[in-house]
Amino acid sequence: MPGIEDCLSAAMRIAGARGAGLLDWGSGLALGTAGDSPADDHEATAAEATDLIRLAAESLSFAEPSDPRLPLQDLILTTERSYHLFRLIGTVFDSRLLLHLWLDREDANLAGARMRLQALAEELVLG
Amino acid sequence: MADADNSLRQAIASIEGAIGAALVDYGSGMALGTLDGGGGLDLTVAAAGNTDVVRAKFRTMEMLGLNDSIEDILISLSSQYHLIRPLTSRSGKGLFLYLALDKRRANLAMARHQLAKIEAELEV
Amino acid sequence: MSAAAPRRRQPPGPAVEQLADLQATGALHTETGTLYLDHGAVVHADSPHSLDLGSLLTRCGRVTPDYWQHTLDQFAEHCLVGRMLVAQGALTRGELEVCHLATLYDAGYFALGAFSLATRFEPGVRHWLGPVSGVDPRLLRREAVRRRDLLERIWPWPQVDTAPVRHTVTTDQDGTAARGLSPSPRRRELLGLADGRRTPVELARLLGRSTYATIVEVRRLAAAGLIATPPDAPTHPIPADAMARRVPGATLRRGRAPDPPPHPAPTEPDIALLIRVRTALEARL
């Protein structure tokens, strides 16, 4: 059964991975990190990334009033050299968790990485 | 080259699963043009909402000292995809193209590729 | 045991760092919580002001209160509660680690904000949860400062953290959409309970949510004018703008203008203590 460290190590084995983090977007806290961070500072990256996700998650345009679940599932940011994948994790207990994976675009397979990250997110809370 | 209206029309017509498109000024959050593809989305509200996300992302990049420019932002919801693409041309600075897709019908890779093409041909 | 534990004239932040340097094992009690150290790492924290692990897991139904109590009765004495929750299949390892860290940082935020200079260290004491993971005390302290700064940026009126939460919109429309805040179910639930009697700490406990995250939400709602911001020193029996409301045609003050307090003064000891916590956080971290 994977813990936070196993989950992040597995994320770092995804092709093109440069850094990974398990973040709490309710508080901006990094519960765990692995590899590098784009700003050489995992805590700053966590605070900024969670702010972005909070805005996306709470953005008025995405609210589907008929669906009580959080509508946001993932967010992928593509830049010239990188992909940033943010996968939200649902838990039974109250939380606002996400997995962040930073990928080198040249070495990454976006579709594959996205599916793998979803599987890792599910394994972390489902065992 | 295509103007904004033509680009939005092309996006809705040619991209499988497209349910709405807009050209948005992220300085103000105002939509310069919107086209409803039958998705029943309030595109003006969506434009304002997405502006917050785009602004946050630009601020994040600035604060983290990243010089990497944003190509696109893909947001997956339970039943839709939202694709945001900042314009790269000099005249399009401060604008982004926004496309909403029906998740059941959309091909994500194809949609990203086609929106990139439409963006490259867009003259504002 | 406490008789042997000397009181120290040292704020909790420096105290825990010093204990970490000594690779100490034991419990550091502050006025607002306890930090448990194992060879210098903070392995757990609790505070009467933050939601504890048991409440987080039982309020949502992840484990039943009976099961929780039974596990405590059987394994707390041997500090094996965490390990047994996973071994018995009640939680996945990932769930335990996430819940443990979330409650540790939440309690740490309050414990480190103690006003009093007196801290008390009980060497050798271990927490009943047992080993899950550890946090560097310096990281915990940095995180507490970041959390305080985040609240300050959202809405710099800390009195909303401790005052009873009162919804300013009284119609059935909760008004979140109109004010640019997403009317998420979480937010609606919080506003629905904001009846002017419960503090954010009480609301968090009732909802089974992180206390800090609830305070963040309350500050955001206060910034949007959806929750009343009482004056810092709420002693005026009739606030000036309460009078203005009675004048026909007078403009209702909304948004950034503080609303009148729901009660004349915070008299409950819990609130008074939290106000001191807040003052101390500002002064010391």
Coordinates of C-alpha atoms in Angstrom, one line a residue:
Chain A
M1 CA 0.0 0.0 0.0
P2 CA 1.6 3.3 -1.1
G3 CA 2.3 6.2 1.2
I4 CA 3.0 9.7 0.2
E5 CA 6.7 9.0 -0.5
D6 CA 6.0 6.0 -2.6
C7 CA 3.4 7.9 -4.6
L8 CA 5.8 10.8 -5.3
S9 CA 8.7 8.4 -6.2
A10 CA 6.3 6.6 -8.6
A11 CA 5.4 10.0 -10.1
M12 CA 9.1 10.8 -10.6
R13 CA 9.5 7.6 -12.6
I14 CA 7.0 8.9 -15.2
A15 CA 8.9 9.7 -18.4
G16 CA 10.1 13.4 -18.4
A17 CA 9.4 14.0 -14.7
R18 CA 11.4 16.8 -13.2
G19 CA 9.5 17.4 -10.0
A20 CA 6.4 16.3 -8.1
G21 CA 4.4 17.4 -5.0
L22 CA 1.4 16.4 -3.0
L23 CA -0.3 19.7 -2.2
D24 CA -3.2 20.9 0.0
W25 CA -5.0 23.7 -1.9
G26 CA -7.1 24.6 1.1
S27 CA -4.0 25.9 2.9
G28 CA -1.2 26.0 0.3
L29 CA 0.8 23.4 2.1
A30 CA 3.1 20.9 0.4
L31 CA 2.5 17.6 2.2
G32 CA 5.4 16.1 0.3
T33 CA 7.7 16.9 -2.6
A34 CA 10.2 15.0 -4.8
G35 CA 12.7 16.1 -7.4
D36 CA 13.2 19.7 -8.4
S37 CA 10.8 22.7 -8.3
P38 CA 10.6 25.3 -11.1
A39 CA 11.6 28.0 -8.7
D40 CA 14.1 26.0 -6.7
D41 CA 11.7 26.4 -3.8
H42 CA 9.1 23.7 -3.2
E43 CA 7.2 25.7 -0.6
A44 CA 6.8 28.8 -2.8
T45 CA 5.8 26.6 -5.8
A46 CA 3.2 24.9 -3.6
A47 CA 1.7 28.2 -2.4
E48 CA 1.5 29.6 -6.0
A49 CA 0.2 26.4 -7.6
T50 CA -2.5 25.9 -5.0
D51 CA -3.7 29.5 -5.6
L52 CA -4.1 28.8 -9.3
I53 CA -6.0 25.6 -8.6
R54 CA -8.2 27.2 -6.1
L55 CA -9.2 29.9 -8.6
A56 CA -9.9 27.3 -11.3
A57 CA -11.8 25.0 -8.9
E58 CA -13.9 27.8 -7.5
S59 CA -14.3 29.8 -10.7
L60 CA -17.9 30.6 -11.3
S61 CA -17.9 29.4 -14.9
F62 CA -17.0 25.9 -13.8
A63 CA -19.7 25.5 -11.1
E64 CA -22.2 22.9 -12.2
P65 CA -24.9 23.4 -9.6
S66 CA -26.5 20.0 -10.4
D67 CA -23.3 18.2 -9.5
P68 CA -22.4 18.4 -5.8
R69 CA -18.9 16.9 -6.5
L70 CA -16.1 19.3 -7.1
P71 CA -16.3 19.7 -10.9
L72 CA -12.6 20.2 -11.5
Q73 CA -10.7 17.0 -12.2
D74 CA -7.4 18.1 -13.6
L75 CA -5.6 21.1 -15.0
I76 CA -2.7 20.9 -17.5
L77 CA -0.5 23.9 -18.2
T78 CA 1.7 23.7 -21.3
T79 CA 4.6 26.1 -21.7
E80 CA 7.4 26.2 -24.2
R81 CA 9.5 23.7 -22.4
S82 CA 7.3 22.1 -19.8
Y83 CA 4.0 20.5 -18.9
H84 CA 2.5 21.1 -15.4
L85 CA -0.1 18.5 -14.5
F86 CA -2.4 19.2 -11.5
R87 CA -4.6 16.2 -10.6
L88 CA -7.2 16.7 -7.9
I89 CA -7.7 13.9 -5.4
G90 CA -11.1 13.1 -3.9
T91 CA -11.2 11.7 -0.3
V92 CA -13.9 10.5 2.0
F93 CA -12.6 12.8 4.8
D94 CA -12.6 16.5 4.3
S95 CA -9.5 17.6 2.2
R96 CA -8.4 19.6 -0.8
L97 CA -5.6 17.6 -2.2
L98 CA -3.8 17.6 -5.5
L99 CA -0.8 16.0 -7.1
H100 CA 1.4 18.3 -9.1
L101 CA 3.8 16.8 -11.7
W102 CA 6.3 18.9 -13.6
L103 CA 7.4 17.4 -16.9
D104 CA 10.0 18.1 -19.4
R105 CA 8.1 18.5 -22.6
E106 CA 10.8 16.9 -24.8
D107 CA 10.8 13.7 -22.9
A108 CA 7.2 13.5 -21.8
N109 CA 4.2 11.7 -23.2
L110 CA 1.4 13.9 -22.0
A111 CA -1.5 11.5 -22.5
G112 CA 0.4 8.7 -20.8
A113 CA 1.6 10.8 -18.0
R114 CA -1.9 12.1 -17.4
M115 CA -3.4 8.6 -17.0
R116 CA -0.5 7.4 -14.8
L117 CA -0.9 10.4 -12.5
Q118 CA -4.7 9.7 -12.2
A119 CA -3.9 6.1 -11.2
L120 CA -1.3 7.3 -8.7
A121 CA -3.8 9.7 -7.1
E122 CA -6.4 7.0 -6.8
E123 CA -3.9 4.5 -5.3
L124 CA -2.8 7.0 -2.7
V125 CA -6.2 7.2 -1.1
L126 CA -7.8 3.9 -2.1
G127 CA -4.7 1.7 -1.4
Chain B
M1 CA -5.5 35.3 -41.9
A2 CA -8.9 35.4 -40.2
D3 CA -10.6 37.9 -38.0
A4 CA -12.0 37.1 -34.6
D5 CA -15.5 36.2 -35.7
N6 CA -14.2 34.0 -38.4
S7 CA -11.8 32.3 -36.0
L8 CA -14.6 31.5 -33.5
R9 CA -16.9 30.2 -36.2
Q10 CA -14.1 28.0 -37.5
A11 CA -13.4 26.7 -34.0
I12 CA -17.0 25.7 -33.4
A13 CA -17.4 24.2 -36.9
S14 CA -14.2 22.3 -37.2
I15 CA -13.4 21.2 -33.7
E16 CA -15.3 18.0 -32.7
G17 CA -17.2 18.5 -29.5
A18 CA -16.9 22.3 -29.3
I19 CA -19.8 23.8 -27.4
G20 CA -18.6 27.4 -27.1
A21 CA -15.7 29.7 -28.0
A22 CA -14.7 33.2 -27.0
L23 CA -11.9 35.7 -27.5
V24 CA -11.2 37.3 -24.1
D25 CA -9.1 40.3 -22.9
Y26 CA -7.6 39.2 -19.7
G27 CA -6.8 42.7 -18.6
S28 CA -10.5 43.4 -18.2
G29 CA -12.1 39.9 -18.3
M30 CA -14.3 41.1 -21.1
A31 CA -15.1 38.9 -24.1
L32 CA -14.3 40.6 -27.4
G33 CA -16.3 37.9 -29.1
T34 CA -18.3 34.9 -28.2
L35 CA -20.0 32.1 -30.1
D36 CA -22.4 29.6 -28.6
G37 CA -22.1 26.2 -30.2
G38 CA -25.2 25.0 -28.5
G39 CA -23.7 24.1 -25.1
G40 CA -25.9 26.5 -23.2
L41 CA -22.8 28.0 -21.5
D42 CA -22.9 31.6 -20.4
L43 CA -19.7 32.5 -22.3
T44 CA -19.5 36.0 -20.8
V45 CA -19.4 34.6 -17.3
A46 CA -17.0 31.9 -18.4
A47 CA -14.7 34.5 -19.9
A48 CA -14.5 36.4 -16.6
G49 CA -13.9 33.2 -14.7
N50 CA -11.2 32.0 -16.9
T51 CA -9.5 35.4 -16.8
D52 CA -8.9 34.8 -13.0
V53 CA -7.2 31.5 -13.9
V54 CA -5.0 33.0 -16.7
R55 CA -4.1 36.0 -14.5
A56 CA -3.1 33.7 -11.6
K57 CA -1.0 31.6 -13.9
F58 CA 0.8 34.6 -15.3
R59 CA 1.4 36.0 -11.8
T60 CA 2.7 32.6 -10.7
M61 CA 5.1 32.4 -13.6
E62 CA 6.3 35.9 -12.8
M63 CA 6.7 35.3 -9.1
L64 CA 8.6 32.0 -9.7
G65 CA 10.9 33.8 -12.1
L66 CA 10.0 31.5 -15.0
N67 CA 10.6 32.8 -18.4
D68 CA 8.8 30.0 -20.1
S69 CA 5.8 31.3 -22.0
I70 CA 2.4 29.7 -21.6
E71 CA 1.1 27.8 -24.7
D72 CA -2.2 26.6 -23.3
I73 CA -4.1 25.6 -20.2
L74 CA -6.4 22.6 -20.2
I75 CA -9.0 22.2 -17.5
S76 CA -11.0 18.9 -17.2
L77 CA -14.3 19.0 -15.5
S78 CA -16.7 16.1 -14.9
S79 CA -18.5 16.7 -18.2
Q80 CA -16.5 19.3 -20.1
Y81 CA -13.0 20.3 -21.2
H82 CA -12.0 24.0 -21.2
L83 CA -9.1 25.0 -23.3
I84 CA -7.4 28.4 -22.9
R85 CA -4.8 29.6 -25.3
P86 CA -3.1 33.0 -24.9
L87 CA -2.4 34.8 -28.2
T88 CA 1.2 35.0 -29.2
S89 CA 1.0 37.6 -32.0
R90 CA 2.0 41.2 -31.2
S91 CA -1.5 42.5 -31.9
G92 CA -3.0 39.8 -29.8
K93 CA -1.1 40.5 -26.7
G94 CA -3.3 40.4 -23.6
L95 CA -5.9 38.2 -25.3
F96 CA -6.7 34.5 -25.0
L97 CA -8.9 32.1 -27.0
Y98 CA -11.2 30.1 -25.0
L99 CA -12.9 26.9 -26.1
A100 CA -15.4 24.7 -24.2
L101 CA -15.8 21.1 -25.3
D102 CA -18.2 18.3 -24.6
K103 CA -16.1 15.6 -22.9
R104 CA -18.0 12.7 -24.5
R105 CA -17.4 14.0 -28.1
A106 CA -14.0 15.7 -27.9
N107 CA -10.6 14.5 -29.0
L108 CA -8.3 16.4 -26.7
A109 CA -5.1 16.1 -28.7
M110 CA -6.9 17.0 -31.9
A111 CA -8.7 20.0 -30.3
R112 CA -5.4 21.4 -28.9
H113 CA -3.8 21.0 -32.3
Q114 CA -6.7 22.7 -34.2
L115 CA -6.9 25.6 -31.7
A116 CA -3.2 26.2 -32.1
K117 CA -3.7 26.5 -35.8
I118 CA -6.7 28.8 -35.5
E119 CA -4.7 31.0 -33.1
A120 CA -1.8 31.2 -35.5
E121 CA -4.0 32.4 -38.3
L122 CA -6.0 34.9 -36.1
E123 CA -5.5 38.6 -36.9
V124 CA -6.8 40.9 -34.3
Chain C
M1 CA 5.1 13.6 35.7
S2 CA 4.4 17.3 35.2
A3 CA 6.1 18.1 38.5
A4 CA 9.4 17.0 37.0
A5 CA 8.9 19.2 33.9
P6 CA 10.4 22.6 34.4
R7 CA 8.6 25.6 32.9
R8 CA 10.7 27.7 30.5
R9 CA 10.6 31.4 29.8
Q10 CA 10.8 30.9 26.1
P11 CA 8.3 31.3 23.3
P12 CA 7.2 28.0 21.7
G13 CA 9.0 28.6 18.4
P14 CA 12.5 28.9 19.7
A15 CA 11.8 26.3 22.4
V16 CA 10.9 23.6 19.8
E17 CA 13.9 24.5 17.7
Q18 CA 16.2 24.2 20.6
L19 CA 14.7 20.8 21.5
A20 CA 15.1 19.7 17.9
D21 CA 18.8 20.6 18.1
L22 CA 19.1 18.5 21.2
Q23 CA 17.4 15.6 19.3
A24 CA 14.9 15.5 22.2
T25 CA 12.0 13.1 22.6
G26 CA 8.9 14.2 24.5
A27 CA 6.0 16.6 24.6
L28 CA 6.3 20.4 24.5
H29 CA 3.2 22.0 26.0
T30 CA 2.3 25.5 25.1
E31 CA -0.7 27.5 26.3
T32 CA -2.6 26.5 23.1
G33 CA -1.5 23.0 22.3
T34 CA 1.2 20.3 22.5
L35 CA 4.0 19.4 20.1
Y36 CA 5.3 15.8 20.3
L37 CA 8.9 15.3 19.4
D38 CA 10.8 12.1 18.5
H39 CA 14.5 12.5 18.2
G40 CA 14.1 16.2 17.3
A41 CA 11.3 15.8 14.7
V42 CA 7.8 16.9 15.4
V43 CA 5.8 13.7 15.0
H44 CA 2.4 14.9 16.1
A45 CA 0.6 18.0 17.5
D46 CA -2.7 18.7 19.1
S47 CA -4.5 21.8 20.1
P48 CA -8.0 22.3 21.6
H49 CA -8.5 24.8 18.8
S50 CA -8.0 22.5 15.8
L51 CA -9.8 19.5 14.6
D52 CA -8.2 16.3 15.8
L53 CA -7.6 13.1 13.8
G54 CA -10.4 11.2 15.3
S55 CA -13.0 13.9 14.6
L56 CA -11.7 14.3 11.0
L57 CA -12.2 10.6 10.4
T58 CA -15.5 10.0 12.3
R59 CA -17.4 13.2 11.3
C60 CA -17.4 12.2 7.6
G61 CA -18.1 8.5 8.4
R62 CA -14.7 7.2 7.2
V63 CA -14.5 5.3 10.5
T64 CA -17.3 4.9 13.0
P65 CA -17.0 6.5 16.4
D66 CA -17.3 3.1 18.0
Y67 CA -14.5 1.7 15.9
W68 CA -12.3 4.7 16.7
Q69 CA -12.9 4.4 20.4
H70 CA -12.2 0.7 20.4
T71 CA -8.9 1.2 18.6
L72 CA -7.9 3.9 21.1
D73 CA -8.9 1.7 24.0
Q74 CA -6.8 -1.2 22.7
F75 CA -3.7 0.4 21.2
A76 CA -3.3 3.9 22.6
E77 CA -1.3 2.7 25.5
H78 CA 1.2 1.1 23.2
C79 CA 1.3 4.0 20.8
L80 CA 0.1 1.7 18.0
V81 CA -3.1 3.4 16.9
G82 CA -1.8 4.6 13.5
R83 CA -0.2 1.3 12.6
M84 CA -3.3 -0.6 13.6
L85 CA -5.7 1.6 11.6
V86 CA -3.8 0.6 8.5
A87 CA -3.1 -3.0 9.5
Q88 CA -6.9 -3.6 10.2
G89 CA -7.8 -2.0 6.8
A90 CA -9.7 0.9 8.3
L91 CA -7.5 3.4 6.4
T92 CA -5.0 3.2 3.6
R93 CA -1.5 4.2 4.3
G94 CA -1.9 7.3 2.1
E95 CA -5.0 8.3 4.0
L96 CA -3.4 8.0 7.3
E97 CA -0.3 10.0 6.2
V98 CA -2.4 12.7 4.7
C99 CA -4.8 13.0 7.7
H100 CA -1.8 12.9 10.1
L101 CA 0.1 15.7 8.3
A102 CA -3.0 17.8 7.9
T103 CA -3.9 17.7 11.5
L104 CA -0.3 18.1 12.6
Y105 CA 0.2 21.3 10.7
D106 CA -3.2 22.6 11.7
A107 CA -2.6 22.0 15.4
G108 CA 1.0 23.3 15.0
Y109 CA -0.3 26.6 13.7
F110 CA -2.2 27.1 16.9
A111 CA 0.3 25.6 19.3
L112 CA 3.1 27.8 18.1
G113 CA 1.0 30.9 18.4
A114 CA 0.8 30.6 22.2
F115 CA 0.9 34.0 24.0
S116 CA 2.5 33.0 27.2
L117 CA 6.3 32.7 27.3
A118 CA 5.9 29.6 29.5
T119 CA 6.3 26.3 27.8
R120 CA 6.7 23.0 29.6
F121 CA 8.6 20.0 28.3
E122 CA 7.9 16.5 29.4
P123 CA 10.8 14.3 28.3
G124 CA 10.1 10.8 27.0
V125 CA 6.4 11.3 26.5
R126 CA 5.1 9.8 23.2
H127 CA 1.8 10.4 21.4
W128 CA -0.7 7.5 21.3
L129 CA -0.9 7.6 17.5
G130 CA 2.6 6.2 17.2
P131 CA 5.1 6.7 14.4
V132 CA 3.6 7.9 11.1
S133 CA 5.9 10.7 9.8
G134 CA 7.9 13.6 11.2
V135 CA 8.3 17.2 10.4
D136 CA 11.3 19.5 10.9
P137 CA 10.3 22.0 13.6
R138 CA 11.8 24.8 11.5
L139 CA 9.5 23.9 8.6
L140 CA 6.5 23.8 10.9
R141 CA 7.4 27.2 12.2
R142 CA 7.9 28.6 8.7
E143 CA 4.5 27.1 7.6
A144 CA 2.8 28.8 10.6
V145 CA 4.2 32.2 9.5
R146 CA 3.2 31.6 5.9
R147 CA -0.4 30.7 7.1
R148 CA -0.6 33.8 9.2
D149 CA 0.6 36.0 6.3
L150 CA -1.9 34.3 3.9
L151 CA -4.8 35.3 6.2
E152 CA -3.4 38.8 6.4
R153 CA -3.4 39.1 2.6
I154 CA -7.0 37.8 2.2
W155 CA -8.6 40.2 4.8
P156 CA -6.5 41.9 7.4
W157 CA -9.1 41.9 10.2
P158 CA -8.2 38.9 12.4
Q159 CA -11.1 39.4 14.7
V160 CA -13.2 37.4 12.2
D161 CA -11.1 34.3 13.2
T162 CA -12.5 34.3 16.7
A163 CA -15.8 36.0 16.6
P164 CA -19.1 34.2 16.1
V165 CA -19.7 34.0 12.4
R166 CA -22.7 35.9 11.1
H167 CA -24.0 35.8 7.5
T168 CA -24.8 39.3 6.3
V169 CA -27.3 38.2 3.7
T170 CA -30.6 37.3 5.2
T171 CA -32.7 36.4 2.2
D172 CA -32.8 32.8 0.9
Q173 CA -30.4 33.8 -1.8
D174 CA -26.9 33.4 -0.3
G175 CA -25.5 36.1 -2.6
T176 CA -22.2 34.4 -3.3
A177 CA -22.7 34.4 -7.0
A178 CA -23.5 38.1 -7.1
R179 CA -20.2 38.9 -5.3
G180 CA -17.9 37.0 -7.5
L181 CA -17.5 34.0 -5.2
S182 CA -18.4 30.6 -6.5
P183 CA -21.5 29.3 -4.7
S184 CA -19.8 26.0 -4.0
P185 CA -21.6 23.5 -1.7
R186 CA -18.8 23.9 0.9
R187 CA -19.4 27.6 1.0
R188 CA -23.1 27.3 1.2
E189 CA -22.9 24.9 4.0
L190 CA -20.6 27.2 6.0
L191 CA -22.8 30.2 5.4
G192 CA -25.9 28.2 6.3
L193 CA -24.5 27.6 9.8
A194 CA -23.2 31.2 10.2
D195 CA -26.0 32.2 12.6
G196 CA -24.0 34.6 14.7
R197 CA -23.5 32.1 17.5
R198 CA -20.7 29.7 16.4
T199 CA -17.1 30.7 16.0
P200 CA -14.9 29.4 13.1
V201 CA -13.4 26.9 15.5
E202 CA -16.8 25.6 16.4
L203 CA -18.0 25.5 12.8
A204 CA -14.9 23.5 11.7
R205 CA -15.6 21.0 14.4
L206 CA -19.3 20.7 13.5
L207 CA -18.4 20.3 9.8
G208 CA -15.4 18.0 10.3
R209 CA -13.1 20.3 8.4
S210 CA -9.7 21.7 9.0
T211 CA -9.8 24.6 11.3
Y212 CA -7.3 26.7 9.4
A213 CA -9.0 26.1 6.1
T214 CA -12.3 27.2 7.7
I215 CA -10.6 30.3 9.0
V216 CA -9.3 31.0 5.4
E217 CA -12.8 30.5 4.1
V218 CA -14.3 32.8 6.7
R219 CA -11.7 35.6 5.9
R220 CA -12.6 35.2 2.1
L221 CA -16.3 35.5 2.9
A222 CA -15.7 38.5 5.1
A223 CA -13.6 40.1 2.4
A224 CA -16.6 39.6 0.0
G225 CA -18.9 41.2 2.6
L226 CA -20.9 38.0 3.1
I227 CA -19.8 37.6 6.7
A228 CA -19.9 40.4 9.2
T229 CA -16.5 41.9 10.3
P230 CA -17.0 43.0 13.9
P231 CA -15.0 46.0 15.1
D232 CA -11.7 45.1 16.7
A233 CA -12.7 46.3 20.1
P234 CA -16.4 45.6 20.1
T235 CA -17.5 47.7 23.0
H236 CA -20.0 50.2 21.5
P237 CA -23.5 49.2 22.5
I238 CA -24.9 50.8 19.3
P239 CA -22.5 51.0 16.4
A240 CA -22.7 54.2 14.3
D241 CA -23.8 52.4 11.1
A242 CA -26.5 50.4 12.8
M243 CA -28.1 53.8 13.4
A244 CA -27.7 54.8 9.8
R245 CA -29.7 51.7 8.7
R246 CA -32.8 53.1 10.4
V247 CA -32.8 56.3 8.3
P248 CA -35.1 55.8 5.3
G249 CA -33.1 56.0 2.1
A250 CA -29.7 55.8 3.9
T251 CA -27.1 53.8 2.0
L252 CA -26.4 50.4 3.4
R253 CA -22.7 50.0 4.1
R254 CA -21.4 46.9 2.5
G255 CA -18.1 45.5 1.2
R256 CA -15.1 46.6 3.1
A257 CA -17.0 48.6 5.8
P258 CA -17.1 46.6 9.0
D259 CA -20.6 45.6 10.1
P260 CA -21.8 45.9 13.7
P261 CA -20.8 43.1 16.0
P262 CA -23.3 40.4 16.7
H263 CA -22.6 40.6 20.4
P264 CA -21.5 43.5 22.5
A265 CA -18.2 41.8 23.7
P266 CA -16.5 38.5 23.4
T267 CA -16.9 37.2 26.9
E268 CA -16.5 33.4 26.4
P269 CA -13.0 32.4 27.7
D270 CA -12.4 30.4 24.4
I271 CA -12.7 33.6 22.4
A272 CA -10.5 35.6 24.8
L273 CA -7.8 33.0 24.5
L274 CA -7.9 32.8 20.8
I275 CA -7.6 36.6 20.6
R276 CA -4.4 36.3 22.6
V277 CA -3.3 33.5 20.3
R278 CA -3.8 35.7 17.3
T279 CA -1.9 38.6 19.0
A280 CA 0.9 36.3 19.9
L281 CA 1.1 34.9 16.4
E282 CA 1.5 38.4 15.1
A283 CA 4.1 39.3 17.6
R284 CA 6.2 36.2 17.7
L285 CA 6.3 34.3 14.6

